[in-house]
Amino acid sequence: MKKITKAILPVAGFGTRFLPATKVQPKEMLSIFDTPAIEFIVEEAVEAGIEEIILITGRGKRAIEDHFDRNVELENLLKSREKFEELAQIQRISRMANFSYVRQPEPLGDGHAILCAKNLIAPDESVLVLFGDDIVDNEKGKNSVQQLMEIYEKTQNPVILLQKIDQKDSEKYGIVKISRDFQQSGDILDVVEKPKPNEAPSNLAIVGKYIITPEILKNLAKLEADQSGEIRLSAAFRQYLQNGGQLMGKVLEGKRFDIGDKLGFLEATLHFALKKEGDKAQQIIEKFARGK
Ligand code: UTP
C-alpha cells in the first residue's frame, strides 16, 4: 500500500461568515490565542506523517504563503538580540513540510478547489483533504488526521471525519446516513446536505477532514457545477456511492471547533488560552463570567 504523504488544503473561500474580519485578511490567518488557525491544521497533518502541503489559495491569501516561508530579516534580528527561543519557533514553521501553492482563479466551490491540485497528485495516489474551518484537539490520543489514516490503512477506502451533533442543528451541516452495524466507524451509505432535523438520516455531521482516493478525484473531475454554480466535494462522494463505491466514516475523538463561525472561534481561543496559560487565563475568564 502506498503511504499518504500529501495533503490538499483549500483555503480560497471568502469566509463570509466572518466578515468584516475577513474583508482583507485570510480567515486562516486569524490567530487562535497566539497561533494562526492554519498552523494548527498543518501541524496535525505533519504529525501524522504528511510531507507535502498543497494550499489552494486565491486573491488576498498571500499572508498564508508568507507565514510558511522563511523571514530572513526577522531571523537575523532575533539572532542579534539573542532571542533564540523565538528564533527556533519561527524557523520551525517554514521547516514543517514542503509547501506548494496553487491559485484557484475563482471560488467555484470546495470540490473545484481540490481539482486545482490534480496535476500534483499521481493517478494512483490517495490524499488527505483538510478544510480551513475545523480544528480538532484530542489531548489524550491520536490526532484527527491519524484517526482518519487508521481507517484508511485498514480499508483502503475514502474516509470522512464525523462529529456527533444535536439533531436539531442538522441544517448547519452535511449529514451522513450510516450502515446498521456502524459503531465509532463504519460504512457511510449517503451524504445529505443540510437536512431539516426531522429529515436528517443520523446525528453524525461531516467535519472538513477527509481522505480521498483516485476514484473520488475521478468523480470530482466529471461533475458539473450545481445550482449555485459550485463543484462540491459532497457531490463527488454521492456519485461515488451511487456507483457502488465503499465510503467510510470515523466519529472523531477529541474536541472540535468550527472556527469559521465567530462564536466557534471564540470557543477555540478560550480552549487554547486555557491550555497554554492555565490559571492565568482561567482567572481572566472567571472575571468575565462574574461580569467584572
Ligand atoms: P466554506 O464552504 O466554508 O466557504 O468552504 P468559506 O468561503 O471558507 O466560508 P463561509 O462559509 O463563506 O464563511 C470550505 C473550505 O473550502 C475552501 C474554503 O476556503 C474552506 O476551507 N473553498 C471553498 C475554496 O478553497 N474554494 C472555494 O471556491 C470554496
Short mmCIF file of C-alpha atoms and ligand atoms in Angstrom, two decimals:
data_model
loop_
_atom_site.label_atom_id
_atom_site.label_comp_id
_atom_site.label_asym_id
_atom_site.label_seq_id
_atom_site.Cartn_x
_atom_site.Cartn_y
_atom_site.Cartn_z
CA MET A 1 0.00 0.00 0.00
CA LYS A 2 1.25 3.45 -0.93
CA LYS A 3 1.61 5.73 2.10
CA ILE A 4 -0.32 9.01 2.05
CA THR A 5 2.21 11.82 2.02
CA LYS A 6 0.27 14.77 0.55
CA ALA A 7 -2.44 17.00 1.92
CA ILE A 8 -4.58 19.43 -0.07
CA LEU A 9 -5.77 22.42 1.96
CA PRO A 10 -8.36 24.50 0.06
CA VAL A 11 -8.21 27.98 1.57
CA ALA A 12 -9.53 30.08 -1.30
CA GLY A 13 -13.01 30.70 0.17
CA PHE A 14 -14.13 34.21 1.05
CA GLY A 15 -15.06 33.46 4.68
CA THR A 16 -18.37 35.34 4.52
CA ARG A 17 -19.41 34.13 7.98
CA PHE A 18 -16.54 36.07 9.50
CA LEU A 19 -16.94 39.49 7.93
CA PRO A 20 -15.72 42.19 8.43
CA ALA A 21 -12.58 40.48 9.85
CA THR A 22 -12.08 38.60 6.57
CA LYS A 23 -12.59 41.52 4.20
CA VAL A 24 -8.84 41.74 3.51
CA GLN A 25 -7.31 39.20 5.88
CA PRO A 26 -7.49 35.49 5.18
CA LYS A 27 -9.60 33.88 7.90
CA GLU A 28 -6.99 31.11 8.10
CA MET A 29 -4.51 33.68 9.46
CA LEU A 30 -6.76 34.84 12.31
CA SER A 31 -4.95 34.00 15.48
CA ILE A 32 -6.29 31.43 17.90
CA PHE A 33 -4.70 32.75 21.05
CA ASP A 34 -1.15 33.07 19.66
CA THR A 35 -1.12 30.87 16.57
CA PRO A 36 -2.75 31.35 13.15
CA ALA A 37 -5.58 28.90 12.63
CA ILE A 38 -3.94 27.34 9.55
CA GLU A 39 -0.88 26.33 11.58
CA PHE A 40 -3.00 24.08 13.82
CA ILE A 41 -4.30 22.34 10.71
CA VAL A 42 -0.87 21.89 9.12
CA GLU A 43 0.57 20.72 12.45
CA GLU A 44 -1.89 17.81 12.71
CA ALA A 45 -1.13 16.69 9.16
CA VAL A 46 2.64 16.81 9.72
CA GLU A 47 2.31 14.90 13.00
CA ALA A 48 0.50 12.17 11.06
CA GLY A 49 3.36 11.83 8.55
CA ILE A 50 2.31 14.22 5.77
CA GLU A 51 5.31 15.67 3.94
CA GLU A 52 3.75 17.81 1.20
CA ILE A 53 1.24 20.53 1.96
CA ILE A 54 -0.60 21.87 -1.09
CA LEU A 55 -2.52 25.03 -0.33
CA ILE A 56 -5.21 26.13 -2.77
CA THR A 57 -5.22 29.87 -2.43
CA GLY A 58 -6.90 32.80 -4.08
CA ARG A 59 -6.93 36.54 -4.10
CA GLY A 60 -5.97 38.10 -0.77
CA LYS A 61 -4.34 34.97 0.66
CA ARG A 62 -0.69 35.98 0.33
CA ALA A 63 -0.22 36.21 4.10
CA ILE A 64 -0.56 32.41 4.30
CA GLU A 65 2.39 31.94 1.89
CA ASP A 66 4.47 34.43 3.85
CA HIS A 67 3.67 32.67 7.12
CA PHE A 68 5.09 29.35 5.92
CA ASP A 69 8.04 30.95 4.15
CA ARG A 70 11.30 31.96 5.83
CA ASN A 71 11.65 35.51 7.08
CA VAL A 72 15.40 36.03 6.97
CA GLU A 73 15.31 39.63 8.23
CA LEU A 74 13.32 38.60 11.28
CA GLU A 75 15.63 35.62 11.85
CA ASN A 76 18.70 37.91 11.77
CA LEU A 77 17.06 40.37 14.14
CA LEU A 78 16.17 37.63 16.63
CA LYS A 79 19.72 36.23 16.37
CA SER A 80 21.30 39.63 17.02
CA ARG A 81 19.05 40.12 20.06
CA GLU A 82 19.79 36.58 21.28
CA LYS A 83 16.11 35.67 21.26
CA PHE A 84 16.88 32.06 20.46
CA GLU A 85 13.60 30.56 21.61
CA GLU A 86 11.59 32.83 19.30
CA LEU A 87 14.10 32.16 16.50
CA ALA A 88 13.65 28.40 16.80
CA GLN A 89 9.88 28.88 16.86
CA ILE A 90 9.71 30.85 13.61
CA GLN A 91 12.31 28.70 11.84
CA ARG A 92 10.33 25.58 12.69
CA ILE A 93 7.26 26.91 10.87
CA SER A 94 8.98 27.04 7.48
CA ARG A 95 10.59 23.64 8.00
CA MET A 96 7.42 21.77 8.97
CA ALA A 97 6.81 20.39 5.46
CA ASN A 98 7.25 21.18 1.77
CA PHE A 99 4.70 23.79 0.85
CA SER A 100 3.25 24.37 -2.60
CA TYR A 101 0.60 26.83 -3.66
CA VAL A 102 -1.95 26.61 -6.45
CA ARG A 103 -4.26 29.52 -7.22
CA GLN A 104 -7.95 28.92 -7.67
CA PRO A 105 -8.87 31.69 -10.11
CA GLU A 106 -12.47 31.94 -8.91
CA PRO A 107 -14.15 30.49 -5.81
CA LEU A 108 -16.17 27.90 -7.71
CA GLY A 109 -16.58 25.53 -4.78
CA ASP A 110 -14.56 23.32 -2.43
CA GLY A 111 -14.50 20.48 -4.99
CA HIS A 112 -13.28 22.81 -7.72
CA ALA A 113 -10.52 23.98 -5.36
CA ILE A 114 -9.39 20.37 -4.82
CA LEU A 115 -9.35 19.78 -8.59
CA CYS A 116 -6.90 22.68 -8.95
CA ALA A 117 -4.28 20.36 -7.32
CA LYS A 118 -4.99 17.42 -9.62
CA ASN A 119 -1.73 17.76 -11.57
CA LEU A 120 0.29 17.46 -8.36
CA ILE A 121 -1.28 14.10 -7.47
CA ALA A 122 -0.27 10.80 -9.12
CA PRO A 123 -3.14 8.88 -10.77
CA ASP A 124 -2.92 6.07 -8.16
CA GLU A 125 -2.41 8.34 -5.16
CA SER A 126 -4.78 8.91 -2.25
CA VAL A 127 -4.55 12.25 -0.46
CA LEU A 128 -5.65 13.97 2.68
CA VAL A 129 -8.01 16.95 2.29
CA LEU A 130 -8.32 19.46 5.12
CA PHE A 131 -10.65 22.46 5.06
CA GLY A 132 -9.73 25.60 6.93
CA ASP A 133 -12.64 25.74 9.36
CA ASP A 134 -12.23 22.70 11.55
CA ILE A 135 -9.77 22.40 14.37
CA VAL A 136 -9.75 19.27 16.48
CA ASP A 137 -7.86 18.85 19.72
CA ASN A 138 -7.57 15.32 21.07
CA GLU A 139 -5.36 15.89 24.05
CA LYS A 140 -5.03 12.31 25.16
CA GLY A 141 -4.78 10.30 21.99
CA LYS A 142 -4.30 10.25 18.25
CA ASN A 143 -4.95 13.47 16.39
CA SER A 144 -7.82 13.69 13.92
CA VAL A 145 -5.65 13.04 10.84
CA GLN A 146 -4.13 9.97 12.49
CA GLN A 147 -7.68 8.80 13.25
CA LEU A 148 -8.57 9.07 9.53
CA MET A 149 -5.32 7.38 8.47
CA GLU A 150 -6.03 4.42 10.74
CA ILE A 151 -9.33 3.69 8.95
CA TYR A 152 -7.76 4.21 5.52
CA GLU A 153 -4.91 1.84 6.31
CA LYS A 154 -7.41 -0.86 7.32
CA THR A 155 -9.82 -0.42 4.38
CA GLN A 156 -8.07 1.49 1.54
CA ASN A 157 -11.38 3.32 1.08
CA PRO A 158 -12.05 7.06 1.24
CA VAL A 159 -12.81 8.29 4.77
CA ILE A 160 -14.80 11.22 6.15
CA LEU A 161 -14.36 12.56 9.68
CA LEU A 162 -17.68 12.83 11.54
CA GLN A 163 -18.94 14.51 14.66
CA LYS A 164 -21.97 13.70 16.76
CA ILE A 165 -24.26 16.74 16.83
CA ASP A 166 -27.57 17.70 18.34
CA GLN A 167 -30.03 16.66 15.62
CA LYS A 168 -31.86 20.00 15.91
CA ASP A 169 -28.74 21.64 14.39
CA SER A 170 -28.70 19.36 11.31
CA GLU A 171 -29.46 22.24 8.91
CA LYS A 172 -25.98 23.66 9.51
CA TYR A 173 -24.16 20.51 8.34
CA GLY A 174 -23.74 17.77 5.80
CA ILE A 175 -25.26 14.72 7.50
CA VAL A 176 -24.49 11.08 6.71
CA LYS A 177 -26.65 8.00 6.53
CA ILE A 178 -24.79 5.13 8.15
CA SER A 179 -24.94 1.35 7.94
CA ARG A 180 -26.72 -0.56 10.73
CA ASP A 181 -23.53 -2.02 12.15
CA PHE A 182 -21.77 1.38 12.29
CA GLN A 183 -20.10 1.83 15.68
CA GLN A 184 -17.48 4.57 16.04
CA SER A 185 -16.54 3.94 12.43
CA GLY A 186 -18.09 2.07 9.54
CA ASP A 187 -19.84 2.43 6.20
CA ILE A 188 -21.48 5.63 5.02
CA LEU A 189 -24.47 4.97 2.77
CA ASP A 190 -25.40 8.51 1.80
CA VAL A 191 -24.46 12.15 2.28
CA VAL A 192 -27.26 14.71 2.69
CA GLU A 193 -26.58 18.46 2.61
CA LYS A 194 -28.16 20.48 5.44
CA PRO A 195 -31.30 18.40 6.04
CA LYS A 196 -34.16 19.55 8.28
CA PRO A 197 -33.92 17.86 11.72
CA ASN A 198 -36.87 15.54 11.01
CA GLU A 199 -35.33 14.53 7.68
CA ALA A 200 -31.75 14.03 8.94
CA PRO A 201 -30.68 10.39 8.43
CA SER A 202 -28.50 10.44 11.58
CA ASN A 203 -26.95 12.80 14.10
CA LEU A 204 -23.49 12.46 12.53
CA ALA A 205 -22.22 15.57 10.77
CA ILE A 206 -19.36 15.90 8.30
CA VAL A 207 -16.24 17.64 9.58
CA GLY A 208 -13.92 19.17 6.95
CA LYS A 209 -11.25 16.45 7.08
CA TYR A 210 -11.14 13.63 4.54
CA ILE A 211 -9.02 11.06 2.83
CA ILE A 212 -9.88 10.89 -0.83
CA THR A 213 -8.88 8.12 -3.23
CA PRO A 214 -8.24 8.38 -7.01
CA GLU A 215 -11.87 7.27 -7.62
CA ILE A 216 -13.17 10.31 -5.72
CA LEU A 217 -10.93 12.62 -7.75
CA LYS A 218 -12.22 10.98 -10.94
CA ASN A 219 -15.81 11.56 -9.85
CA LEU A 220 -15.00 15.13 -8.92
CA ALA A 221 -13.46 15.79 -12.35
CA LYS A 222 -16.67 14.62 -14.07
CA LEU A 223 -19.04 16.77 -12.03
CA GLU A 224 -20.86 19.76 -13.46
CA ALA A 225 -21.47 22.84 -11.33
CA ASP A 226 -24.57 22.63 -9.08
CA GLN A 227 -27.43 25.16 -8.94
CA SER A 228 -25.28 27.64 -7.04
CA GLY A 229 -22.55 27.37 -9.71
CA GLU A 230 -20.21 25.35 -7.47
CA ILE A 231 -18.48 21.99 -7.70
CA ARG A 232 -18.77 20.36 -4.29
CA LEU A 233 -16.81 17.50 -2.75
CA SER A 234 -20.01 16.13 -1.18
CA ALA A 235 -21.49 15.65 -4.67
CA ALA A 236 -18.45 13.57 -5.67
CA PHE A 237 -18.97 11.35 -2.61
CA ARG A 238 -22.65 10.89 -3.55
CA GLN A 239 -21.72 9.97 -7.12
CA TYR A 240 -19.10 7.52 -5.86
CA LEU A 241 -21.68 5.85 -3.58
CA GLN A 242 -24.21 5.65 -6.40
CA ASN A 243 -21.60 3.84 -8.49
CA GLY A 244 -21.23 1.24 -5.73
CA GLY A 245 -18.13 2.65 -4.02
CA GLN A 246 -17.41 1.98 -0.35
CA LEU A 247 -17.08 5.10 1.78
CA MET A 248 -16.00 5.04 5.42
CA GLY A 249 -16.84 7.35 8.30
CA LYS A 250 -14.96 7.88 11.55
CA VAL A 251 -16.51 9.62 14.55
CA LEU A 252 -13.84 11.93 15.84
CA GLU A 253 -12.26 11.52 19.24
CA GLY A 254 -11.48 14.87 20.85
CA LYS A 255 -12.95 18.37 20.82
CA ARG A 256 -13.88 20.02 17.53
CA PHE A 257 -14.12 23.76 16.97
CA ASP A 258 -15.83 25.39 13.99
CA ILE A 259 -13.53 28.36 13.66
CA GLY A 260 -15.30 29.61 10.51
CA ASP A 261 -18.03 30.74 12.90
CA LYS A 262 -17.38 33.73 15.18
CA LEU A 263 -18.51 32.06 18.40
CA GLY A 264 -16.82 28.78 17.46
CA PHE A 265 -13.65 30.81 17.01
CA LEU A 266 -14.09 32.35 20.47
CA GLU A 267 -14.52 28.89 21.97
CA ALA A 268 -11.32 27.67 20.29
CA THR A 269 -9.44 30.75 21.52
CA LEU A 270 -10.57 30.15 25.10
CA HIS A 271 -9.70 26.45 24.86
CA PHE A 272 -6.15 27.08 23.67
CA ALA A 273 -5.63 30.03 26.03
CA LEU A 274 -6.52 27.73 28.94
CA LYS A 275 -4.29 25.02 27.56
CA LYS A 276 -1.30 27.31 27.11
CA GLU A 277 -1.68 29.73 30.02
CA GLY A 278 -3.60 27.64 32.57
CA ASP A 279 -4.53 29.55 35.74
CA LYS A 280 -3.75 33.00 34.32
CA ALA A 281 -6.27 32.51 31.52
CA GLN A 282 -8.73 30.85 33.89
CA GLN A 283 -8.72 33.93 36.14
CA ILE A 284 -9.50 36.24 33.22
CA ILE A 285 -12.33 34.02 32.02
CA GLU A 286 -13.80 33.81 35.53
CA LYS A 287 -13.60 37.58 35.89
CA PHE A 288 -15.70 37.93 32.73
CA ALA A 289 -18.12 35.24 33.88
CA ARG A 290 -18.68 37.19 37.11
CA GLY A 291 -19.44 40.26 34.99
CA LYS A 292 -16.44 42.32 36.12
P1 UTP B 1 -16.77 27.07 3.01
O1 UTP B 1 -17.96 26.48 2.39
O2 UTP B 1 -16.68 27.05 4.49
O3 UTP B 1 -16.63 28.56 2.47
O4 UTP B 1 -15.53 26.33 2.36
P2 UTP B 1 -15.80 29.79 3.03
O5 UTP B 1 -15.78 30.82 1.97
O6 UTP B 1 -14.45 29.35 3.54
O7 UTP B 1 -16.58 30.31 4.33
P3 UTP B 1 -18.00 30.98 4.56
O8 UTP B 1 -18.95 29.84 4.75
O9 UTP B 1 -18.32 31.85 3.37
O10 UTP B 1 -17.83 31.80 5.80
C1 UTP B 1 -14.97 25.11 2.83
C2 UTP B 1 -13.49 25.10 2.53
O11 UTP B 1 -13.25 25.14 1.13
C3 UTP B 1 -12.50 26.28 0.75
C4 UTP B 1 -12.64 27.27 1.91
O12 UTP B 1 -11.54 28.12 1.96
C5 UTP B 1 -12.77 26.32 3.10
O13 UTP B 1 -11.50 25.87 3.58
N1 UTP B 1 -13.03 26.79 -0.53
C6 UTP B 1 -14.36 26.97 -0.70
C7 UTP B 1 -12.15 27.04 -1.57
O14 UTP B 1 -10.91 26.88 -1.44
N2 UTP B 1 -12.65 27.48 -2.76
C8 UTP B 1 -13.98 27.67 -2.96
O15 UTP B 1 -14.37 28.04 -4.08
C9 UTP B 1 -14.86 27.40 -1.90
#
